[in-house]
Structure formats: structure tokens, C-alpha cells
Tab-separated table of C-alpha atoms and ligand atoms in Angstrom:
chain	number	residue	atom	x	y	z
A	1	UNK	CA	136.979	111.519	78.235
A	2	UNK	CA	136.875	115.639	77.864
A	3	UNK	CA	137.891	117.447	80.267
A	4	UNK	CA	134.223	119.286	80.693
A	5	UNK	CA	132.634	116.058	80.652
A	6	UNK	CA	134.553	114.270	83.636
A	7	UNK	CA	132.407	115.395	86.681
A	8	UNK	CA	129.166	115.467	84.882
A	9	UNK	CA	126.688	113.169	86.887
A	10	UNK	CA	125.809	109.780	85.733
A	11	UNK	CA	121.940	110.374	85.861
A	12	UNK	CA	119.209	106.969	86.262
A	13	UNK	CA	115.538	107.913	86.510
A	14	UNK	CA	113.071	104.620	87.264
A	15	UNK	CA	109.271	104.378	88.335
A	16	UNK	CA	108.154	102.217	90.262
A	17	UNK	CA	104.404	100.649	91.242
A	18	UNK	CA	102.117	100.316	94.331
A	19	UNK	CA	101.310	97.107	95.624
A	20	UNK	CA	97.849	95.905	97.302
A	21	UNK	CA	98.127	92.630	99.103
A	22	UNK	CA	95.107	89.963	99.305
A	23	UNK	CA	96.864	87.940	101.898
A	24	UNK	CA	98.396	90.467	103.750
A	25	UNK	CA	101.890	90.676	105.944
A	26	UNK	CA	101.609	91.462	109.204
A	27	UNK	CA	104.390	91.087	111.773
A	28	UNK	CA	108.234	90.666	111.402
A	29	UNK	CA	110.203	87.698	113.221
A	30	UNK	CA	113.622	89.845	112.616
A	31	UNK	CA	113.235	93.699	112.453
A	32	UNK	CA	116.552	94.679	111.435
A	33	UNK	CA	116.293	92.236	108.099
A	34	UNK	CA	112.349	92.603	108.087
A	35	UNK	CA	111.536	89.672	107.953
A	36	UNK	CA	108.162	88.158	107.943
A	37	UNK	CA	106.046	85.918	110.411
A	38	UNK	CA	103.906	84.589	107.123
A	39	UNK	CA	103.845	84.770	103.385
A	40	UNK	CA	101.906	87.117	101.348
A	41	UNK	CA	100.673	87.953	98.070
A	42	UNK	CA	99.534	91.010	96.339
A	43	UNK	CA	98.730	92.431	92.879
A	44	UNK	CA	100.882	95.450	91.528
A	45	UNK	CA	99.356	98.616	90.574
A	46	UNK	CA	99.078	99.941	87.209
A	47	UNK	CA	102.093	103.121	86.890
A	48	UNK	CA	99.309	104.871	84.727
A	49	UNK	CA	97.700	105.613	87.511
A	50	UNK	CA	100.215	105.409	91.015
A	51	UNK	CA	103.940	105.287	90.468
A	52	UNK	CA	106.896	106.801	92.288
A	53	UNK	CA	109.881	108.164	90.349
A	54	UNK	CA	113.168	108.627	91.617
A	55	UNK	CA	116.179	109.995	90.053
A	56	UNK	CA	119.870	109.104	91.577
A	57	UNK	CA	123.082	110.782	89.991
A	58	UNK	CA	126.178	109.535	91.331
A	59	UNK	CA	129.939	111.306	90.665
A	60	UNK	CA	133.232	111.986	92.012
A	61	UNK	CA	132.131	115.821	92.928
A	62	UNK	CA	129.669	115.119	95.471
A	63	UNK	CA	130.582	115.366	98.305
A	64	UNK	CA	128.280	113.250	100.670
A	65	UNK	CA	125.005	111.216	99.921
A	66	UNK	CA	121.798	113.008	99.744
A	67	UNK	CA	118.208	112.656	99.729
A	68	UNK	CA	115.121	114.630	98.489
A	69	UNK	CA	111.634	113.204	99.562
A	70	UNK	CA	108.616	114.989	97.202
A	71	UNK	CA	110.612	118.059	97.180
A	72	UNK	CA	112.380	118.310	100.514
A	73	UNK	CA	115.482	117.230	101.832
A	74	UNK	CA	115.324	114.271	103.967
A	75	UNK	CA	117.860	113.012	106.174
A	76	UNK	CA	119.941	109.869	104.602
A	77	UNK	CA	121.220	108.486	108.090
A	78	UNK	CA	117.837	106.846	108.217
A	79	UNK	CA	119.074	102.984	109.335
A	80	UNK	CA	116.585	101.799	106.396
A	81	UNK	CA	117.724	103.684	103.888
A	82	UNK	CA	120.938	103.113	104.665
A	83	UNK	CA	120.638	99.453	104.228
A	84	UNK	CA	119.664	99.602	100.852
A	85	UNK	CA	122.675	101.989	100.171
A	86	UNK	CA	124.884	99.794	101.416
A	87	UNK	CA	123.851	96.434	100.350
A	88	UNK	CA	123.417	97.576	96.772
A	89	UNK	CA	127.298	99.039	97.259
A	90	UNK	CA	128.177	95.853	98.427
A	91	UNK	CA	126.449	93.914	95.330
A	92	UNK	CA	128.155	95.831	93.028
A	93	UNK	CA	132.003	95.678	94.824
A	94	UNK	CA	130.983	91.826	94.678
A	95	UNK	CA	129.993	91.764	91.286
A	96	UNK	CA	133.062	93.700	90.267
A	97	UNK	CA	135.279	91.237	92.267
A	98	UNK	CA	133.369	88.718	90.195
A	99	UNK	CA	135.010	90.189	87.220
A	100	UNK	CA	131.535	91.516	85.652
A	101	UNK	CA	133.123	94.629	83.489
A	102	UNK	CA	129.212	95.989	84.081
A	103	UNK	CA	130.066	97.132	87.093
A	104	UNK	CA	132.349	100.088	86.836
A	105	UNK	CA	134.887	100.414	89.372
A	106	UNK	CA	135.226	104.224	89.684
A	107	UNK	CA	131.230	105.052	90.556
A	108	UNK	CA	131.748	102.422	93.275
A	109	UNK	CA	133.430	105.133	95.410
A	110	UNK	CA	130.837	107.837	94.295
A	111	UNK	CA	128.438	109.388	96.510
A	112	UNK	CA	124.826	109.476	95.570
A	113	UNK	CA	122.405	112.560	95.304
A	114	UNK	CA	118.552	111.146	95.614
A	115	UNK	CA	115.651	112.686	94.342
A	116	UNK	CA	112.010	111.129	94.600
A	117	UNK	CA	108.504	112.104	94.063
A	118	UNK	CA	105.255	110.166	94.325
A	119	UNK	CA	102.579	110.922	91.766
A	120	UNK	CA	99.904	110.369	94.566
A	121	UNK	CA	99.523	112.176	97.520
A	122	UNK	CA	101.587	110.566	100.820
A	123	UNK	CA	98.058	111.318	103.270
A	124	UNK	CA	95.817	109.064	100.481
A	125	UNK	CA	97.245	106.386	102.985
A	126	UNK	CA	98.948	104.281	99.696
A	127	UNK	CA	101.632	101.971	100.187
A	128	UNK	CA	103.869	105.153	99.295
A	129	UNK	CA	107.088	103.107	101.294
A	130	UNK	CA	106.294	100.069	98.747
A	131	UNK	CA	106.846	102.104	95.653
A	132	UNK	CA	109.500	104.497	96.750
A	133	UNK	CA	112.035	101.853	98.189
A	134	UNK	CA	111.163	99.439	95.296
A	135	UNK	CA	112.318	102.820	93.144
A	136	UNK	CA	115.240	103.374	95.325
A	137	UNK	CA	116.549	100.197	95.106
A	138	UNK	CA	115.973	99.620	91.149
A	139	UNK	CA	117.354	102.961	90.314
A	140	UNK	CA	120.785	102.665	92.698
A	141	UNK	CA	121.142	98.870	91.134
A	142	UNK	CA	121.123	100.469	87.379
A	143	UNK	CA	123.537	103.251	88.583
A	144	UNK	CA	126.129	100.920	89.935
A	145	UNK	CA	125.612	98.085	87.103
A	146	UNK	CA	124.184	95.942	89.102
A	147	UNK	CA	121.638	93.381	87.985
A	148	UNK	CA	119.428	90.153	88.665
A	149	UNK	CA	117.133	89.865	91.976
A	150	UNK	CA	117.079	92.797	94.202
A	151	UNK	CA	113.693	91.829	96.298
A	152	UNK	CA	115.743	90.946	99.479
A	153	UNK	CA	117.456	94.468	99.406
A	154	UNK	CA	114.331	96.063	98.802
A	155	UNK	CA	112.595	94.190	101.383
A	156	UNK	CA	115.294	95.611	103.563
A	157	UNK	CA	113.918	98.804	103.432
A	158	UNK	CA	110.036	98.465	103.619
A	159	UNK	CA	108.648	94.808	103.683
A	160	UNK	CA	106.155	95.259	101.410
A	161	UNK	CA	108.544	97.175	98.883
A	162	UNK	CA	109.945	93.339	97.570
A	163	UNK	CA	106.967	92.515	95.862
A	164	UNK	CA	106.443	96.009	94.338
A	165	UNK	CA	109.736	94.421	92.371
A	166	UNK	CA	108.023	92.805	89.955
A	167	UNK	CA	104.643	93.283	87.577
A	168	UNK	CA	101.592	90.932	88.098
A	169	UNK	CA	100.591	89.188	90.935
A	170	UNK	CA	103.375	88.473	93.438
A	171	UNK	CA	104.239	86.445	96.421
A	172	UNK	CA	106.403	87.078	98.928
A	173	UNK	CA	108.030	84.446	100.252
A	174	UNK	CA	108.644	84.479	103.973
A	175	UNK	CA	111.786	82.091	104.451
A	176	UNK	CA	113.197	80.382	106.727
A	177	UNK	CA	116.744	81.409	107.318
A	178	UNK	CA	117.722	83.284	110.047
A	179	UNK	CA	120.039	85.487	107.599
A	180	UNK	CA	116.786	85.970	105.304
A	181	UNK	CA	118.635	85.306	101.944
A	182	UNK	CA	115.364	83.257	101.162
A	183	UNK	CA	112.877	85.514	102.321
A	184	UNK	CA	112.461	87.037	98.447
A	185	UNK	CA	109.641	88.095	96.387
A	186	UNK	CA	108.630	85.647	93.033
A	187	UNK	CA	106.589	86.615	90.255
A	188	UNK	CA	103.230	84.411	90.684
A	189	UNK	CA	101.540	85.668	86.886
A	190	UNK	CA	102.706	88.780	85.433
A	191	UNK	CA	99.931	91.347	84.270
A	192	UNK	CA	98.597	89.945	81.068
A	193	UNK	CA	97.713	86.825	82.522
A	194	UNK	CA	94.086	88.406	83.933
A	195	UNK	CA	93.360	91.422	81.493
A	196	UNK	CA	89.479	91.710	82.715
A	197	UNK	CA	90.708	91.982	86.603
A	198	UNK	CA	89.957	96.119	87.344
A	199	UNK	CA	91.104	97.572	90.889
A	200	UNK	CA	89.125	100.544	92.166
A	201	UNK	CA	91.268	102.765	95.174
A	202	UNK	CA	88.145	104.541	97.072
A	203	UNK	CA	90.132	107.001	98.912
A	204	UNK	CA	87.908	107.148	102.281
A	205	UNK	CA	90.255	110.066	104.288
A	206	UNK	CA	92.650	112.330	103.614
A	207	UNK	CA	93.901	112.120	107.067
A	208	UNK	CA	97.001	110.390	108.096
A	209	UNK	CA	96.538	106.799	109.647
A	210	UNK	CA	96.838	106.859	113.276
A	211	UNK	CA	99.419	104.008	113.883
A	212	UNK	CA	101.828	103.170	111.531
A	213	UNK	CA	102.502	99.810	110.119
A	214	UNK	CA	105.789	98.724	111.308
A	215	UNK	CA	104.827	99.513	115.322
A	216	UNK	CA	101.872	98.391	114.481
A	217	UNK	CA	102.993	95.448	113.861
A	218	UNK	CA	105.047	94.881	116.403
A	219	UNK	CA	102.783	95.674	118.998
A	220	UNK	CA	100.835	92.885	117.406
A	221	UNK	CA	103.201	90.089	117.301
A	222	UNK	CA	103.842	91.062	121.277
A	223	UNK	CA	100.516	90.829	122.358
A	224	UNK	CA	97.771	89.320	119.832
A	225	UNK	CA	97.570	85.318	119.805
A	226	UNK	CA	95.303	85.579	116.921
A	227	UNK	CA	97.901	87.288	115.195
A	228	UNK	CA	100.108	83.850	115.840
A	229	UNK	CA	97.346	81.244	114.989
A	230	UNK	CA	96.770	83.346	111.330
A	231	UNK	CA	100.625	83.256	110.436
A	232	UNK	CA	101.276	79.665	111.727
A	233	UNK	CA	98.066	77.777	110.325
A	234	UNK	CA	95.891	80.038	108.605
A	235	UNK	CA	97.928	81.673	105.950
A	236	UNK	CA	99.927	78.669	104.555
A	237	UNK	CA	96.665	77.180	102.896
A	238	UNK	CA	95.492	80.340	102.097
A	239	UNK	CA	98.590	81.480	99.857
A	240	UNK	CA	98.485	77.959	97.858
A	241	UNK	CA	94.199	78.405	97.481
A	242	UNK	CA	95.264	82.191	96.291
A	243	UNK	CA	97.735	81.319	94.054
A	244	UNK	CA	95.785	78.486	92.400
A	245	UNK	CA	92.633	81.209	91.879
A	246	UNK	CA	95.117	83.483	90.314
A	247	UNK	CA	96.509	80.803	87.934
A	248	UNK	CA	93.042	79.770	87.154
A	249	UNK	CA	91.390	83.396	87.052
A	250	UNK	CA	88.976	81.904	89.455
A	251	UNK	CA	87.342	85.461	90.559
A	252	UNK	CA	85.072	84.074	93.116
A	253	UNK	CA	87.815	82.763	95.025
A	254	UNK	CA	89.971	84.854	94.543
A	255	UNK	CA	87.478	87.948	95.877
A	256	UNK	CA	86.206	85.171	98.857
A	257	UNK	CA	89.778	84.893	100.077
A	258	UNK	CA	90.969	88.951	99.658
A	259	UNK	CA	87.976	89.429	102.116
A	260	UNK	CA	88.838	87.189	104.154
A	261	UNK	CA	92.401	87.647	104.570
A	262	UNK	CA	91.609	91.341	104.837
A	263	UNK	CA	89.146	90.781	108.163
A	264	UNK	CA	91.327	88.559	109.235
A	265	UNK	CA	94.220	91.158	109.596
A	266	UNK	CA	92.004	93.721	110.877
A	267	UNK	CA	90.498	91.005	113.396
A	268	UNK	CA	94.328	90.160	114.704
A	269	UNK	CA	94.303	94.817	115.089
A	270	UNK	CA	91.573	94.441	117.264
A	271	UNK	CA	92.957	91.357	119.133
A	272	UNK	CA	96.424	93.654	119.224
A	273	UNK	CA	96.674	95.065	123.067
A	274	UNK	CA	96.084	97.817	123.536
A	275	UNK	CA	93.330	97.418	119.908
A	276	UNK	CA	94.268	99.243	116.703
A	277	UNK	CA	91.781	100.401	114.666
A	278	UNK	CA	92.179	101.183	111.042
A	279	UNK	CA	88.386	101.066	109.733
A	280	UNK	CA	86.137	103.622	110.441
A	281	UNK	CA	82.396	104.421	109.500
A	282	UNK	CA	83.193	104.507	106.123
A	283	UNK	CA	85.242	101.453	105.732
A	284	UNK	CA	82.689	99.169	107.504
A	285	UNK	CA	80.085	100.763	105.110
A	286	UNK	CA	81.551	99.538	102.084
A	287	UNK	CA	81.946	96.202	103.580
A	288	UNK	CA	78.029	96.274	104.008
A	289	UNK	CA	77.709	97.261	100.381
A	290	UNK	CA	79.985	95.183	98.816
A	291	UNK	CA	78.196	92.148	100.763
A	292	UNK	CA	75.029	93.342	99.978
A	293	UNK	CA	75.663	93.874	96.630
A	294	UNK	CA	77.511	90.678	95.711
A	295	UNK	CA	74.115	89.251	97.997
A	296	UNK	CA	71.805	90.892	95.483
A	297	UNK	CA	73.439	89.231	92.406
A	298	UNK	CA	73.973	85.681	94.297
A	299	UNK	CA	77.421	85.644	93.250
A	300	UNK	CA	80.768	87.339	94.255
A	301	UNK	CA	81.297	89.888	92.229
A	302	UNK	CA	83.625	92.316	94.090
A	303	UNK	CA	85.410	92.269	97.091
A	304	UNK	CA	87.160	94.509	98.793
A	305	UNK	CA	90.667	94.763	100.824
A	306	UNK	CA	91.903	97.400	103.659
A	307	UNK	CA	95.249	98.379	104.564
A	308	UNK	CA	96.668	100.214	107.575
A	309	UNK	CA	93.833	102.707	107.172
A	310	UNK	CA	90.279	103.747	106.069
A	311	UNK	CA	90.598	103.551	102.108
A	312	UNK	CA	88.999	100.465	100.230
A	313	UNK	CA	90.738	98.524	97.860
A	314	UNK	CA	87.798	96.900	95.444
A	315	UNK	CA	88.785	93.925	92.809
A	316	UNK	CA	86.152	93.361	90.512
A	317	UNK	CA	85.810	92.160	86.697
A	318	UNK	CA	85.792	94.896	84.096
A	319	UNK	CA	82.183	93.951	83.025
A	320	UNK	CA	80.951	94.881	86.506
A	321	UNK	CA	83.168	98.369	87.300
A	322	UNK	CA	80.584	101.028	85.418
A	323	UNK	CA	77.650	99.888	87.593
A	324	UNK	CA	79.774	98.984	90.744
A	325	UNK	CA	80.606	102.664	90.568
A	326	UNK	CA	77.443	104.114	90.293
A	327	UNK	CA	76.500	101.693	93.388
A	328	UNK	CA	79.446	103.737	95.311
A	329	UNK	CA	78.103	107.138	93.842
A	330	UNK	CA	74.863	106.837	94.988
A	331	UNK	CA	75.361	105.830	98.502
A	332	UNK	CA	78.227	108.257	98.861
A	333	UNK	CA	77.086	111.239	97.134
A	334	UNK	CA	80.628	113.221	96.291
A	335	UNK	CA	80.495	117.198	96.563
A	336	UNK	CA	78.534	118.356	93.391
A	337	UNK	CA	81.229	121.529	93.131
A	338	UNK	CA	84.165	119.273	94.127
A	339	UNK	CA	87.008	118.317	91.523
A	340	UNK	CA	87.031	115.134	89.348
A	341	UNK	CA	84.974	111.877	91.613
A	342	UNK	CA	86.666	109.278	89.123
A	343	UNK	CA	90.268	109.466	88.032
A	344	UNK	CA	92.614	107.016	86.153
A	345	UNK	CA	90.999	104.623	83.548
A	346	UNK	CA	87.266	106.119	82.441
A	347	UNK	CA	84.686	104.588	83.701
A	348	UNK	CA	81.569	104.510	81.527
A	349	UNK	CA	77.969	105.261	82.614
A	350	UNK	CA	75.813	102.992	83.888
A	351	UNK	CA	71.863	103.228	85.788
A	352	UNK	CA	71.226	101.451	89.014
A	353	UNK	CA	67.890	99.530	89.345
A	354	UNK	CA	65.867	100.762	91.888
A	355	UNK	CA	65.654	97.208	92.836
A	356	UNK	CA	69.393	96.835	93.856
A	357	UNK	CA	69.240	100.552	95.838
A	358	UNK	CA	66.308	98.756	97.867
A	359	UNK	CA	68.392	95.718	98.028
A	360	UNK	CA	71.263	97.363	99.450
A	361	UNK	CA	69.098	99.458	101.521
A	362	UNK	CA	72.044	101.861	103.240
A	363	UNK	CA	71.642	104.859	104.884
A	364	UNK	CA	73.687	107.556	102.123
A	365	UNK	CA	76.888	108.860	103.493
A	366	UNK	CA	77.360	112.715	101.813
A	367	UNK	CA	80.977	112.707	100.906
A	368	UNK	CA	82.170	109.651	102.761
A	369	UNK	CA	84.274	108.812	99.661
A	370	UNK	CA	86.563	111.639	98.682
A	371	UNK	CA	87.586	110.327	94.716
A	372	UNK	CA	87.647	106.616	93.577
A	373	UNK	CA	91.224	105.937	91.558
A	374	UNK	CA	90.010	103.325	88.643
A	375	UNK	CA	93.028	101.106	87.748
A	376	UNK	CA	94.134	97.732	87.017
A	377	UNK	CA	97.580	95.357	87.046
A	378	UNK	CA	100.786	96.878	85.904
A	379	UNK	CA	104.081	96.077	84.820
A	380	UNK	CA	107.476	95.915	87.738
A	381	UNK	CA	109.724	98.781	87.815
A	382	UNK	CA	110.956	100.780	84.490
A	383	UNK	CA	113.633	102.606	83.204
A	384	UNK	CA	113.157	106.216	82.494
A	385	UNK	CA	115.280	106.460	79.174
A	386	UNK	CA	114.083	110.110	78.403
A	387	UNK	CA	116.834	112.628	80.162
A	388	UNK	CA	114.171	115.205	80.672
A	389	UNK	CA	112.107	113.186	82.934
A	390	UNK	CA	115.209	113.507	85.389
A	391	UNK	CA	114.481	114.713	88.588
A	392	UNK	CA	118.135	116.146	89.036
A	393	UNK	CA	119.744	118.656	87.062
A	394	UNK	CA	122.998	118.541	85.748
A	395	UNK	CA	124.091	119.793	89.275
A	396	UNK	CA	122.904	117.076	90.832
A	397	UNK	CA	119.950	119.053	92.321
A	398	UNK	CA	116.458	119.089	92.617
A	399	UNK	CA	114.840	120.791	89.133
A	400	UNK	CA	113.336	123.784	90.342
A	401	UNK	CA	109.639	122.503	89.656
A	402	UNK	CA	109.710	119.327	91.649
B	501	2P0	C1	100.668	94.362	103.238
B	501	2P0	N1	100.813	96.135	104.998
B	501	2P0	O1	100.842	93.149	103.076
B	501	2P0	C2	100.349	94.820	104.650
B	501	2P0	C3	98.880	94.835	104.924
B	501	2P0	C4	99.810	96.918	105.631
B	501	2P0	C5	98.667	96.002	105.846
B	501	2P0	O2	102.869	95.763	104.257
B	501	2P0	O3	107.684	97.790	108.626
B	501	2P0	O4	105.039	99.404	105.290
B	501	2P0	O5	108.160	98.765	106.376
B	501	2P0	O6	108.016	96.287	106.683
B	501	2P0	O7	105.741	97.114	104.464
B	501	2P0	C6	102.614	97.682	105.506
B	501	2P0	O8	103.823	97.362	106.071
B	501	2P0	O9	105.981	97.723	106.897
B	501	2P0	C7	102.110	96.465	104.874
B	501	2P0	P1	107.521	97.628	107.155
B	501	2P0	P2	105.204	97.949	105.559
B	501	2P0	O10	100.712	95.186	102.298
């Protein structure tokens, strides 16, 4: 090797998708491994639209790991963070020992500089954890050589990060070991299996959500029986009816059971002592529209999902999105001077019948709805091959414009 071209950094840059669960996971039975009390099952996020990228550079001149977090330095002792660092260092020392020549055995003792950036905005209350460890993870494995299923390390550093592993629709399977080497996320379809299947993200607050999902959760598996009679006997038949409406494209079911699933969770919040509360006046008026709407048409034709926070998820069929739209336009009217209402995949434009605004019959909510991302299912994680999309410079620091 030349001499100038020994401590260069070797440079990875991967994106990574979001992840929107129709039977959700709520509550760990091991917090250290995160493990789950229940299965669950989501559909990955198109990377046109929601992604996080994250460069890591790893050489013999750094001096200690690092970690930049949408432009600012974070600190890497986080105990999450650090699991992933180590058990992807421990994958590759065992791959090497293995005798895979993949692995190379001088970046094993490198440090690591981090840099990752979300192309959303952290306070839109998206499962930013999901993508960014999902990124973390992929990106170290490519650095050290490592390769094959990395869902249980990523799990290890946000729950729902395992299933933003893969494209498609995804299950996570809870497990039942106690070490959690079988609590790993499985492709169920990947994303060309259901091409007409659009997601709509109606961003409800920019505020941050008041409790955050892993205390959250705890507090719930410590106080809410609900929460206990959902994991042991509700979601088991749910995850083998929502896998057999995903293989069969089955919307109706599909849409009944996201709903479902999604009250459910929000019913064990309530049941959680002292109650959480994630919806607010917005959230429980889309409910009433969707149900109206779907009402209106005698058949489900959307359905919406909610998160640890205010923001609607919507599923629908392509054929319905234009006027589905309009629908959420009229009874929350955006600001006329306010930037773009619809980003993401164009939406085209469609009339509402007077007959279905009468049929819906809601009071308007001015502004209720700050944008609406349009999107559908995406691929798993990707490698960045282009070196000018890294994040790090040849210093192994943040470009100036990130
Ligand atoms: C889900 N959520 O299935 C559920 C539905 C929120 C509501 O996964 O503690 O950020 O890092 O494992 O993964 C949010 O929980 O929690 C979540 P940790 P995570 O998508």
C-alpha cells in the first residue's frame, strides 16, 4: 500500500427505511436484550420519501469512537449504542476466527467515527430510532465485512429497528429464549408483492410526544392487565390473520386488523397507570373520518394506524389516495400561504361529492394537519456506492454542510 494512502479512512455510507407497524410492539420481557412481550408486523417505508443515512469510517488514526447525530456530536457511551458496537465487533472477530478472509483483521482494532442524518425532521414523531439503528447497524456490518442476519443486533438497539432490516412487509418474531437469539425479524413479502398498497403520513404536530416509547412501555407492562391479555391471547391470532391478508392482498382485512391493533395499543395506554395519552383532537378526528368515510362507501377502504403520538398513518389502495386526500383537505383546511400540503409521490386531483362532505358531516379543523407525506413500500437497507454522498470527509469528519 503507499505510504499516503495507509491512514486514509475506509468510508461505508447506507440508508436505511422507516417502519409503520399494523400489529404493534408494546412492552419488553428483557430490557437489556429488548426483547418483546408479543410479535409484530409492519410495512417498511419507501427511502424516496423517509430514509436515514449514516456514514462510518473506521482507521488506525482515530483515536476513540465517535458519533454525530443530524449534525451534532452525540455521546457514544450510550449503553444502546454501545451494544450494537460491540456485538457487530464481536461478529466480525468470530467470523474472522471462522476463517472468512472477508473480514479483515486489521479494521477489527479500528475505532469508528459515526455520522448520521435523517431526511425527516426528528419532532414529525417518525420512528427516527427504527431507521437510524437499522443504518447503524448495516453500515458498521459492511465496514467490518460482516454479513448475513443482523436483525437481533439491530433489535438491540431500538426494538422496532429489526424489522426496518428488511424491504416489504415484516414480522418480528418475539422468541422464546431467554438469550433472545430467536427473537429476529423475517421478511413476510418484500415490496413488489402489493404494488397498489399507498401509505399516507398526516403529520398532526410538530411537537415532541410527551412520553417516550421505551418508559412508556414499561410503565405499561407494570401496571396495565390489558396490556397482558393483548400480548398473551390477542396478538398470536392476529399476526397469522395479518400475515395471511398480506399474502393474499386482502385489503379489507388487512385495514380491519391495522385499526384494530392500533386501538388496541392505545386502549392498553389508557389502561397504563398512571394513563398515557398519545391521541389528541386531531388524531380522534381522523378516526371519525376514516370510519365515516369507509361508512359512506360500505366498504373498508382506508384505515388508519397511530404510533407513540398524534400523527396518522393511513393505508389505502392507490385508486382511492387522490380523493382520500381531498377528503383530508377539506376537513383540515392547511394554511393557504403555508409551504407545500402534499409531499413525496404526487397526488392527482380529485372533487369531493357534496354527498360524502354531508356524509362525513365533521366540524373543519383549520390547520389540524400540518403536511400529508404520500408514500408507499420500499426496499431494506442500501449501499451508498457514490463517495460523494459520504457524510465524512476524508478526515473522518462531519462535511461542513451536514
Ligand atoms: C411499533 N412502537 O411496533 C410500536 C408501536 C411505538 C408504538 O416500536 O424501547 O422505539 O427502543 O425498543 O422500538 C416504538 O418503540 O422502543 C415502537 P425501544 P421503540 O412500531
Amino acid at each position: 500500500m503507499p505510504e499516503d494512502t495507509v491512514d486514509k479512512p475506509n468510508t461505508v455510507t447506507c440508508t436505511a427505511p422507516v417502519n409503520i407497524a399494523v400489529i404493534k410492539y408494546w412492552g419488553k420481557r428483557d430490557e437489556e436484550l429488548i426483547l418483546p412481550i408479543n410479535s409484530s408486523l409492519s410495512v417498511t417505508l419507501h427511502q424516496d420519501q423517509l430514509k436515514t443515512t449514516t456514514t462510518v469510517a473506521s482507521s488506525r488514526s482515530f483515536q476513540e469512537d465517535r458519533i454525530w447525530l443530524n449534525g451534532k456530536e452525540e455521546d457514544i457511551n450510550h449503553p444502546r449504542l454501545q451494544s450494537c458496537l460491540r456485538e457487530i465487533r464481536r461478529l466480525a472477530r468470530k467470523r474472522r476466527s471462522d476463517g472468512d478472509p472477508s473480514v479483515d483483521a486489521t479494521t477489527l482494532s479500528h475505532k469508528v467515527h459515526i455520522c448520521s442524518v435523517n431526511n425527516f425532521p426528528t419532532a414529525a414523531g417518525l420512528a427516527s430510532s427504527a431507521a437510524g439503528f437499522a443504518c447503524l447497524v448495516y453500515t458498521l456490518a459492511r465496514v467490518f465485512g460482516v454479513e448475513g442476519e443482523l436483525s437481533g443486533i439491530a433489535r438491540q438497539g431500538s426494538g422496532s429497528a429489526c424489522r426496518s432490516m428488511y424491504g416489504g412487509f415484516v414480522q418480528w418474531i418475539m422468541g422464546q429464549r431467554d438469550d433472545g437469539k430467536d427473537s429476529l425479524a423475517q421478511q413476510v413479502e418484500p415490496e413488489t408483492h402489493w404494488p397498489e398498497l399507498r401509505v399516507l403520513v398526516l403529520v398532526a404536530s410538530a411537537e415532541r410526544k410527551p412520553v417516550g416509547s421505551t418508559s412508556g412501555m414499561q410503565t405499561s407492562v407494570q401496571t396495565s392487565c390489558l396490556l397482558k391479555h393483548r400480548a398473551e391471547s390477542v396478538v398470536p391470532g392476529r399476526m397469522e390473520q395479518m400475515i395471511e391478508a398480506v399474502h393474499e392482498k386482502d385489503f379489507s382485512t388487512f385495514a380491519e386488523l391495522t385499526m384494530k391493533d392500533s386501538n388496541q395499543f392505545h386502549a392498553t395506554c389508557l389502561d397504563t397507570y398512571p394513563p398515557i395519552f398519545y391521541l389528541n383532537s386531531v388524531s380522534r378526528q381522523v378516526i371519525s373520518l376514516v370510519h365515516q368515510y369507509n361508512r359512506h362507501y360500505g366498504e373498508t377502504r382506508v384505515a388508519y394506524t397511530f404510533d407513540a403520538g398524534p400523527n396518522a398513518v393511513i393505508y389505502t389502495l392507490q385508486e382511492h389516495v387522490a380523493e382520500f386526500i381531498q377528503v383530508v383537505q377539506h376537513f383540515f383546511p392547511p394554511e393557504t400561504n403555508g409551504g407545500q400540503f402534499i409531499k413525496g409521490l404526487p397526488v392527482r386531483p380529485a372533487v369531493v361529492s357534496q354527498e360524502l362532505k354531508q356524509a362525513i358531516g365533521l366540524e373543519p379543523m383549520p390547520k389540524g394537519i400540518s403536511y400529508i407525506i404520500s408514500t408507499k413500500a420500499g426496499p431494506g437497507p442500501r449501499v451508498v456506492e457514490d463517495p460523494d454522498q459520504h457524510l465524512l470527509g476524508s478526515d473522518g469528519l462531519p462535511k461542513r454542510d451536514i
